[in-house]
Coordinates of C-alpha atoms in Angstrom, one line a residue:
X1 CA 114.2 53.2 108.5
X2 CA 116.1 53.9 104.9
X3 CA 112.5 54.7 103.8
X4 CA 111.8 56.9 106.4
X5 CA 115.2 58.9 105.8
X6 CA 114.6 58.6 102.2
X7 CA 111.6 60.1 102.8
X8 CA 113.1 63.2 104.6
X9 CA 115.4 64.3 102.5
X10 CA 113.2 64.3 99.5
X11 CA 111.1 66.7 101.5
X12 CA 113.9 69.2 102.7
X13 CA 114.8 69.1 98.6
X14 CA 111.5 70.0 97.8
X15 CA 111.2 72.6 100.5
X16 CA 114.7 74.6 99.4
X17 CA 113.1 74.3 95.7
X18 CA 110.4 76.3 96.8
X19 CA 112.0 78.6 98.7
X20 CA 114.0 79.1 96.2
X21 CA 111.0 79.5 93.5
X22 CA 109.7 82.0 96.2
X23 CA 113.0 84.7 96.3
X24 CA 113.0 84.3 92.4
X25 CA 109.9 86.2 92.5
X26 CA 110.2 88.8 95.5
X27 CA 113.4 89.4 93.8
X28 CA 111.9 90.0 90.1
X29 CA 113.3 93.7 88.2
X30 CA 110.3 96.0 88.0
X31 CA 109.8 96.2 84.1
X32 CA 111.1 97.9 81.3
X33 CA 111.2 102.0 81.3
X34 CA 110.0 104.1 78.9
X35 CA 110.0 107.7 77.9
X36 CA 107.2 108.6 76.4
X37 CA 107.0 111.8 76.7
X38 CA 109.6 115.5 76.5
X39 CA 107.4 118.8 76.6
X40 CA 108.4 122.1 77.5
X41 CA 107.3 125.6 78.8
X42 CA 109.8 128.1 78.4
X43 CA 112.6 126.6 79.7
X44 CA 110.9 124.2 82.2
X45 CA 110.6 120.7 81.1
X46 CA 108.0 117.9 81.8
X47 CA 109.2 114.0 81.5
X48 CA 106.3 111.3 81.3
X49 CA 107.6 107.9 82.0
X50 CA 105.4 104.3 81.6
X51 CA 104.8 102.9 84.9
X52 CA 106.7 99.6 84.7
X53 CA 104.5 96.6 85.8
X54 CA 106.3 94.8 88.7
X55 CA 105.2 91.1 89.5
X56 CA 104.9 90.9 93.2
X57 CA 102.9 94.5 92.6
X58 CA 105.3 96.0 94.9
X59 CA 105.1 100.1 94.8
X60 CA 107.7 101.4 92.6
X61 CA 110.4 104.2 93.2
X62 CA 111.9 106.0 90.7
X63 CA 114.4 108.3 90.9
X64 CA 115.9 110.5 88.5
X65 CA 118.9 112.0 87.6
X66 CA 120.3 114.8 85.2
X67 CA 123.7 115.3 84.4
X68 CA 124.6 112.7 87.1
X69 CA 122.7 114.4 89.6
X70 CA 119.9 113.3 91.5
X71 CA 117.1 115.9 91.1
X72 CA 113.8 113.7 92.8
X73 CA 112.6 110.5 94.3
X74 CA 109.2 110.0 93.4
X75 CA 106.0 107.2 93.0
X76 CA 105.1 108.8 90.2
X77 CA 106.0 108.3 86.4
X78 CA 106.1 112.3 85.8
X79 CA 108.2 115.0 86.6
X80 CA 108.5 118.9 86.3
X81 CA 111.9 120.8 86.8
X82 CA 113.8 124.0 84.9
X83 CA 116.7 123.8 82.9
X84 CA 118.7 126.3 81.4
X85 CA 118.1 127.3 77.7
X86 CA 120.9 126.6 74.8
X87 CA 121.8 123.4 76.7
X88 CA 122.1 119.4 76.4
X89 CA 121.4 117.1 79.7
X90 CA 122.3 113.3 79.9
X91 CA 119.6 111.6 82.2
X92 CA 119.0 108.8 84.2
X93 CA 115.8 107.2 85.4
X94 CA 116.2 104.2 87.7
X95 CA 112.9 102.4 89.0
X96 CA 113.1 100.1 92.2
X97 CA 111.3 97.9 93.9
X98 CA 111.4 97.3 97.7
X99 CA 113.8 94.4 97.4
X100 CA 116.2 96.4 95.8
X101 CA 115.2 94.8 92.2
X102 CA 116.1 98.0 90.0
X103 CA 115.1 98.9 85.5
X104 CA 117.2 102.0 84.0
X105 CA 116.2 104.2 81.5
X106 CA 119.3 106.5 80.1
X107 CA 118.2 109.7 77.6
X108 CA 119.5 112.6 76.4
X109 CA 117.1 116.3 75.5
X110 CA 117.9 119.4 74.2
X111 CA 116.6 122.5 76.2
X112 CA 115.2 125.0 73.9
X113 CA 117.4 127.8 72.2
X114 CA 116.7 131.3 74.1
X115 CA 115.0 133.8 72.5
X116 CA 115.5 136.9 74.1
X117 CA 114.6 140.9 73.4
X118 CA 116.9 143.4 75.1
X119 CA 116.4 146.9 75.5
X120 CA 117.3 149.8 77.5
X121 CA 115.3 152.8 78.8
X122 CA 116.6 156.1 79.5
X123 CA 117.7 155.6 83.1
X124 CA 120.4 153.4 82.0
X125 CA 119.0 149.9 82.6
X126 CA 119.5 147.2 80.3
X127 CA 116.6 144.6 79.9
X128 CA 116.4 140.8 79.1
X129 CA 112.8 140.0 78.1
X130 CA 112.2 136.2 77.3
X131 CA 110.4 135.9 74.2
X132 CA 109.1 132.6 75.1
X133 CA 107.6 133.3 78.3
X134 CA 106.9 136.6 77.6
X135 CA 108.3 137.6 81.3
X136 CA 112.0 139.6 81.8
X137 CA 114.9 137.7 82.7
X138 CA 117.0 140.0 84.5
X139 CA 117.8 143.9 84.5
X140 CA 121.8 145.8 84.4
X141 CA 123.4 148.9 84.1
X142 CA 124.6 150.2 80.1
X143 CA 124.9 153.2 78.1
X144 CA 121.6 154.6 77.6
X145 CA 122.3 155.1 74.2
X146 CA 123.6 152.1 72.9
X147 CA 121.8 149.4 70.6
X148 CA 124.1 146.3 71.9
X149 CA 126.2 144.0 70.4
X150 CA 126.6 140.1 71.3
X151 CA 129.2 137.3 70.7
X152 CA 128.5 133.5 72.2
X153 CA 126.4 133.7 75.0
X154 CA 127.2 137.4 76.0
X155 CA 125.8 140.7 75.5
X156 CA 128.0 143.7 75.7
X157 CA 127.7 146.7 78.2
X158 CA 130.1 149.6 78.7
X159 CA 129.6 150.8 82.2
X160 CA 132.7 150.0 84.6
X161 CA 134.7 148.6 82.1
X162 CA 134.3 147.1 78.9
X163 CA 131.9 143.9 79.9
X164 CA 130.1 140.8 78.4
X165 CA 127.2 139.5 80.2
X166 CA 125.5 136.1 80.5
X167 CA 122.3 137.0 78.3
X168 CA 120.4 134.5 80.2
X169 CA 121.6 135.2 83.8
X170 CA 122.1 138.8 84.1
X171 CA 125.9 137.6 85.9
X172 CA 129.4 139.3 84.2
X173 CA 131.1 136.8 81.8
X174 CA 134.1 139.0 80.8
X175 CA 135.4 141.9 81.3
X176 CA 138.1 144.6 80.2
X177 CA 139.6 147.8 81.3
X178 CA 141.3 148.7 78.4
X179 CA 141.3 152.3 79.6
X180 CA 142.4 153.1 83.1
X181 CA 141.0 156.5 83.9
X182 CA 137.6 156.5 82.1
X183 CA 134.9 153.9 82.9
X184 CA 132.1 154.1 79.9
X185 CA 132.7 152.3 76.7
X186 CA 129.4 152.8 73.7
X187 CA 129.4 152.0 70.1
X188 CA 130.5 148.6 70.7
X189 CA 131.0 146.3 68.1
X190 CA 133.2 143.0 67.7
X191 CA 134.1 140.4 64.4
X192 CA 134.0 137.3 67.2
X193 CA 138.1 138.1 67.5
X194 CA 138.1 142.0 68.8
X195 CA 135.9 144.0 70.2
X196 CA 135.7 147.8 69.4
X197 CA 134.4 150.7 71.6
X198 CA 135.1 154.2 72.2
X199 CA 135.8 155.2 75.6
X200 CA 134.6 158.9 77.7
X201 CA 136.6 160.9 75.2
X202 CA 136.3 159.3 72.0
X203 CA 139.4 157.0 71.7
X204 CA 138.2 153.7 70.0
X205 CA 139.8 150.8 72.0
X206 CA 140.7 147.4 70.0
X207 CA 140.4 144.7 72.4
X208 CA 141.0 140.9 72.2
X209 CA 138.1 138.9 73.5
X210 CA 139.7 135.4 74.4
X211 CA 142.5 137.8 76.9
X212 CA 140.8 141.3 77.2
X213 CA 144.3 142.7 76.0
X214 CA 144.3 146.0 74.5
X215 CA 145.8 145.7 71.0
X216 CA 145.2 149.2 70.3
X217 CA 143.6 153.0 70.6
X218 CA 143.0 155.5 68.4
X219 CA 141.8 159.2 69.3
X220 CA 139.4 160.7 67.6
X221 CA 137.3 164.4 68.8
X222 CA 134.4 163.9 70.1
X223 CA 133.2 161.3 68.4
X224 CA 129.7 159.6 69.5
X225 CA 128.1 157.3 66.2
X226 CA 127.5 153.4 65.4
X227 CA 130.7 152.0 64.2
X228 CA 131.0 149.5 60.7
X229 CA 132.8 146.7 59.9
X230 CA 133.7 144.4 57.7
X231 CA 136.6 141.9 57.0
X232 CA 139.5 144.3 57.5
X233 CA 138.3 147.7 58.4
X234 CA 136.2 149.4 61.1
X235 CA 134.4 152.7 59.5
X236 CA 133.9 155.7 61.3
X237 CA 132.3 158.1 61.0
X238 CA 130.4 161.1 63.6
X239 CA 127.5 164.1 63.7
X240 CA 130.8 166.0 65.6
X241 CA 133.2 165.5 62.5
X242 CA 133.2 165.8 58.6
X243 CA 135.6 162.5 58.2
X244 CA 134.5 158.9 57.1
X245 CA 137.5 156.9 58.4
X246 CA 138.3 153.6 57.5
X247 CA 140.6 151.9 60.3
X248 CA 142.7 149.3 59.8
X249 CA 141.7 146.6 62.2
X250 CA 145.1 144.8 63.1
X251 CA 147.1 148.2 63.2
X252 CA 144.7 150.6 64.2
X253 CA 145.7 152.7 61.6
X254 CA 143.9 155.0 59.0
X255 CA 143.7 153.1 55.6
X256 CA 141.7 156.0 54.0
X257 CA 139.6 158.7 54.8
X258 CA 137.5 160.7 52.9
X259 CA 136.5 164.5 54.4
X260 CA 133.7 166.9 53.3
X261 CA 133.4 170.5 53.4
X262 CA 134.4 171.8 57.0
X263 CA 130.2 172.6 57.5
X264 CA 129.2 168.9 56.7
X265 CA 128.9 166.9 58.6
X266 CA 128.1 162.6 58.6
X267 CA 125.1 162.0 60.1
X268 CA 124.4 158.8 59.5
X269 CA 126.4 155.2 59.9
X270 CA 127.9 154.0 57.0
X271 CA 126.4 150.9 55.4
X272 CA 128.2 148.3 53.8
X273 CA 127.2 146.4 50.8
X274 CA 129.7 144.4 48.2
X275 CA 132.3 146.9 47.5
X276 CA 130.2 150.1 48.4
X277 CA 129.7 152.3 51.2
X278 CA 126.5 154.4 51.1
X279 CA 126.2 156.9 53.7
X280 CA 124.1 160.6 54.2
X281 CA 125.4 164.2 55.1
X282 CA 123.9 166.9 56.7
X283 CA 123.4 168.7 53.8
X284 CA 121.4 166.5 52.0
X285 CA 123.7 164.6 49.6
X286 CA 123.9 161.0 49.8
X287 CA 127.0 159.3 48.4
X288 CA 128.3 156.0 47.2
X289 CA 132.2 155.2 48.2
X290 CA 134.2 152.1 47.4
X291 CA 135.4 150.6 50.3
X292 CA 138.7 149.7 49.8
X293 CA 140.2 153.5 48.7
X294 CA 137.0 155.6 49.6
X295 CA 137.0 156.8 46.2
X296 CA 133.4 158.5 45.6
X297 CA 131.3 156.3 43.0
X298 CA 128.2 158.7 43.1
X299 CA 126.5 161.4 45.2
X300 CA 122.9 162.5 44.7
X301 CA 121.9 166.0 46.6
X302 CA 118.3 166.2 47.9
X303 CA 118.6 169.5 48.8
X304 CA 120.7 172.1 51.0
X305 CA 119.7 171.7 54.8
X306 CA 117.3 168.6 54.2
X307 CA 120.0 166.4 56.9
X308 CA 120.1 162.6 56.4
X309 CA 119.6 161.3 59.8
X310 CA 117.8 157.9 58.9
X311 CA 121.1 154.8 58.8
X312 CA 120.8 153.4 55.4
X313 CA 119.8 149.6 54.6
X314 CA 119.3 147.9 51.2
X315 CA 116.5 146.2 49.5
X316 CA 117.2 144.1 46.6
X317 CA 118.6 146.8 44.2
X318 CA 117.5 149.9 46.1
X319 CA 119.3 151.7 49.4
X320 CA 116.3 152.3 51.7
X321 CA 117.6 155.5 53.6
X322 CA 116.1 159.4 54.5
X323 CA 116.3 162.9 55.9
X324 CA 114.1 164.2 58.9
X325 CA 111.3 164.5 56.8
X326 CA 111.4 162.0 53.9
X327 CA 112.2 158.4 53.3
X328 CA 113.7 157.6 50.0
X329 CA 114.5 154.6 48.1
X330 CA 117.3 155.0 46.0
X331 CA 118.5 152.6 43.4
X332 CA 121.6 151.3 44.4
X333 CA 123.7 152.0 40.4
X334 CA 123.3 155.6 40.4
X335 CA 121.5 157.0 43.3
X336 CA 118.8 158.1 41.3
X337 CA 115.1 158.2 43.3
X338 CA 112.8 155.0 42.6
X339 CA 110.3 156.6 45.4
X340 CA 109.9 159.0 47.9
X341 CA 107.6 158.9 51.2
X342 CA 106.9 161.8 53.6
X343 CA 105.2 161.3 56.6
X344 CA 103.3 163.7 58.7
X345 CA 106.0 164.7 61.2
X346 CA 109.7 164.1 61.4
X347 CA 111.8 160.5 61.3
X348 CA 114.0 159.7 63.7
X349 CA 114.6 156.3 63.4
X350 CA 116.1 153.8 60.8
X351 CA 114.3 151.5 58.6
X352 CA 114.1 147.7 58.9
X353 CA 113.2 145.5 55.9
X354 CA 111.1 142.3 56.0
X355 CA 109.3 140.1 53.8
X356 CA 109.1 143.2 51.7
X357 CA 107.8 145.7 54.1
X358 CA 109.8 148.9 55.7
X359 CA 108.6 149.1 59.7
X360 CA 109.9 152.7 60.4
X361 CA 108.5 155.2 63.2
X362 CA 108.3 158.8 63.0
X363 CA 107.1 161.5 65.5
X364 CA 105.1 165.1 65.6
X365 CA 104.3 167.1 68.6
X366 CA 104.5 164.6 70.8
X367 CA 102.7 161.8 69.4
X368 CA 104.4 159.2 67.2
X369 CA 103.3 156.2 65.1
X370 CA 105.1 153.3 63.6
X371 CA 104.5 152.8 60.1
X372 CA 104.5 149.5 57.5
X373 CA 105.3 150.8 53.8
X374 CA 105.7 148.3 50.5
X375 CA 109.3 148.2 49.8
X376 CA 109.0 147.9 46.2
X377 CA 106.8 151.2 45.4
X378 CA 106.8 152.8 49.1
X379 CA 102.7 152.3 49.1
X380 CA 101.4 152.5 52.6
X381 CA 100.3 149.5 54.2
X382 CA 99.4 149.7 58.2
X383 CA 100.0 152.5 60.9
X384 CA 99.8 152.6 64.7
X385 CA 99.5 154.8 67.2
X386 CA 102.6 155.2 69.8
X387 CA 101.6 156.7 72.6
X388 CA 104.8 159.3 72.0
X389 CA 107.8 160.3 70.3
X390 CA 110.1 157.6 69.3
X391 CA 113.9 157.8 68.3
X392 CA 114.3 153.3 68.8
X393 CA 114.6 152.1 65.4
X394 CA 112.2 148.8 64.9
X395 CA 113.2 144.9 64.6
X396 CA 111.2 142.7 63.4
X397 CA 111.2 138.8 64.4
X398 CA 108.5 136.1 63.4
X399 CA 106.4 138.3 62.5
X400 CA 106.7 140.8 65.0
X401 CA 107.7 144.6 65.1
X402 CA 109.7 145.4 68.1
X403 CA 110.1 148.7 69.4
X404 CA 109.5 151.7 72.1
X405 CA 108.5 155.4 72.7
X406 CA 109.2 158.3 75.1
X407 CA 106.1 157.7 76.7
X408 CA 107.8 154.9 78.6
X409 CA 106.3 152.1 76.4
X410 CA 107.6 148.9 74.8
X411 CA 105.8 147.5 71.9
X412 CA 105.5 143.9 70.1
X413 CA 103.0 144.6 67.3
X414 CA 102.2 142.4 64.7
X415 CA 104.3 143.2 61.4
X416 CA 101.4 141.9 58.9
X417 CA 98.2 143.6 60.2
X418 CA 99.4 146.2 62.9
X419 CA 97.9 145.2 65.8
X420 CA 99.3 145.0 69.3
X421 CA 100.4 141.8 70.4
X422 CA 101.4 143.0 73.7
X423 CA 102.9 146.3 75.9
X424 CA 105.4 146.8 78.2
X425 CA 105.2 149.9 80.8
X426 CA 108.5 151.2 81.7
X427 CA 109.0 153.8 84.8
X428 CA 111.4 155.5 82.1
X429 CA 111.3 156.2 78.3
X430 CA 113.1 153.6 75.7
X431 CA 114.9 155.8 73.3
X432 CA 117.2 153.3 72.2
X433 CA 116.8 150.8 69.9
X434 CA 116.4 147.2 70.2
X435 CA 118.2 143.7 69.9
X436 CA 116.6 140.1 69.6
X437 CA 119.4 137.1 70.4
X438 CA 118.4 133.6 69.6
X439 CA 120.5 130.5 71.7
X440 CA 124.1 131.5 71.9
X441 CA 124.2 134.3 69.4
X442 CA 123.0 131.8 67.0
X443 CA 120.5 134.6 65.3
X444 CA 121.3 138.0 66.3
X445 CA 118.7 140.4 65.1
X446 CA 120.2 144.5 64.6
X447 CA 118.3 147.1 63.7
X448 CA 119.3 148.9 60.9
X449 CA 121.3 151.9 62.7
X450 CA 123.9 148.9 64.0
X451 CA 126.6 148.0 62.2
X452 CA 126.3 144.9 62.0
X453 CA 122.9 145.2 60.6
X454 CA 125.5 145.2 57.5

């Protein structure tokens, strides 16, 4: 009988060793995850993941999270979802078997940094065209005229109030009403601290970003024209006046000014370089100023009547600037003329300088082209045809010219050989000029009739 029992108990021990051998493996962890894979288009991601090897070959779940969210529960080791540009994400994948065994996978990726065109057509509507995906983001009211300004991750748009919006959204970040009875604000302008604009009537408005306090006006008559700015000062000058101010940025005061004869008038923004100011009249002289006391250093006159209209930039030791009819490079010591071009109808737009090329447009009768010149002797490289006038002074980014016409166009053309990359087709003419804004203001590209092209 002690056999017998004997016998028994070794066979219930062997039996719960079993069993136990047997939930061991039902309850085994699927694998080890991997991420082998991060692509992107645009701003939509795809993750590839390994599909873990599970020993009772039970069908795997995974499920994945972002930012502590779940965004799917799927069988398969891939998934495809948008994220916003300019950003980090903490994720999460966690597979699981049908016993509840469970492998996580934590990661981190980096979204892309935006790249993103903005420009406005006559009607007033301000557009956000994604550079990557070559599709627009969003559309919103501005100031027809304006070339626009941005700080962080906002663009700036003077139409009910004094605003900064999201450039990847479209939605109102900040605003300001800095004055009560007029709603436009143009010629805006900031140092990351203050933002600058004139209002309706020409009184420039100093506003603090972080509180949208006003700090300060200042009136001026009838004043429409790009502002400049540099560590201390915000220069001002206007086609309606025959003053180049410099403001005092804290007090809103005049440090200097410097006025013409009563017939002149400043046609042109001011551009800052070093010490120097360099900026064109109406009557054809063009004049070095020192900054700090608006002393005159030079002036060279081009002729009575022969109006700079084109904003000034610099290459290497020249001043790249002209009148309605010719482009001059000027060298930067004396103002004396290196080279001249002239082309077959009138200029209306500023220069912008890259990789030793001037991309400038200029119009006649209606018809328009945008031209590439050698910077160093003024030697034309490449034309093409616009399909109209054009007053929106060219950026270029990567290679590519950036710009539009009154025939309602948009243009990217490529800045080495002149051929077009690709058109836009407005329902109104773009007579404003362009701005490129990479991530969070991380690159801004102006053209060269914005301030802070400077």
């Amino acid at each position: 009988m002690k056999k017998i029992i004997l016998y028994f108990i070794m066979l219930i021990i062997c039996s719960c060793s079993k069993n136990d051998d047997d939930i061991s493996l039902v309850n085994s962890n699927p694998g080890e995850l991997k991420l082998e894979e991060i692509s992107f288009q645009g701003n939509v991601v795809t993750l590839n993941w390994n599909d873990v090897i599970d020993l009772d070959e039970d069908i795997i779940y995974y499920s994945l999270y972002i930012n502590s969210i779940l965004i799917e529960k799927t069988t398969l080791s891939t998934s495809t979802l948008p994220l916003e540009y300019n950003n980090k994400y903490d994720g999460k994948i966690i597979a699981t078997d049908k016993n509840g065994g469970v492998s996580e996978l934590d990661f981190s990726i980096e979204s892309p940094k935006s790249k993103i065109l903005f420009f406005s057509d006559v009607s007033g509507k301000l557009i956000a065209h994604d550079l990557i995906t070559n599709k627009t983001l969003w559309e919103s009211d501005t100031y027809i005229r304006e070339a626009h300004t941005t700080y962080k991750n906002m663009i700036f748009s003077g139409v009910d109030g004094l605003n900064g919006i999201n450039i990847l959204t479209g939605e109102l970040e900040w605003t300001s009403s800095p004055s009560n009875n007029y709603n436009y604000y143009k010629n805006i302008i900031t140092d990351n601290i203050n933002v600058y604009a004139f209002n309706d009537v020409s009184d420039l408005q100093c506003v603090n970003i972080e509180t949208g306090e006003k700090l300060w006006d200042r009136s001026f008559l009838d004043y429409n024209a790009t502002l400049s700015i540099d560590e201390t000062r915000i220069f001002v000058s206007s086609r309606n006046d025959d003053h180049l101010f410099a403001i005092n940025k804290v007090t809103g005061g005049t440090d200097w000014s410097l006025s013409l004869d009563a017939s002149n008038k400043f046609y042109t923004n001011p551009l800052i370089n070093n010490d120097n100011i360099y900026i064109g009249d109406s009557y054809g002289v063009f004049y070095a100023i020192n900054r700090n006391n608006g002393n005159k250093i030079w002036t060279i006159d081009l002729g009575r009547y022969n109006t700079f209209i084109v904003s000034p930039t610099i290459f290497e030791n020249t001043i790249i600037t002209g009148t309605y009819n010719t482009l001059y490079s000027l060298h930067e010591n004396n103002g004396s003329i290196k080279w001249t071009y002239s082309p077959e109808g009138t200029i209306q737009t500023s220069p912008f300088i890259y990789n030793n090329s001037i991309y400038i447009g200029y119009s006649n009768n209606g018809t328009a082209e945008l031209i590439c010149l050698n910077a160093e002797n003024g030697n034309l490289k490449w034309k093409y045809d616009l399909s109209s006038n054009t007053t929106t002074s060219p950026i270029v980014y990567e290679d590519t010219v950036y710009m539009g016409d009154w025939g309602n166009n948009f243009y990217a053309i490529n800045s080495n050989t002149g051929e077009l990359e690709w058109k836009i087709q407005r329902a109104n003419s773009i007579i404003s000029s362009p701005t490129i804004v990479i991530g969070n203001s991380d690159t801004v590209i102006y053209p060269s009739s914005h301030g802070l092209k400077n």
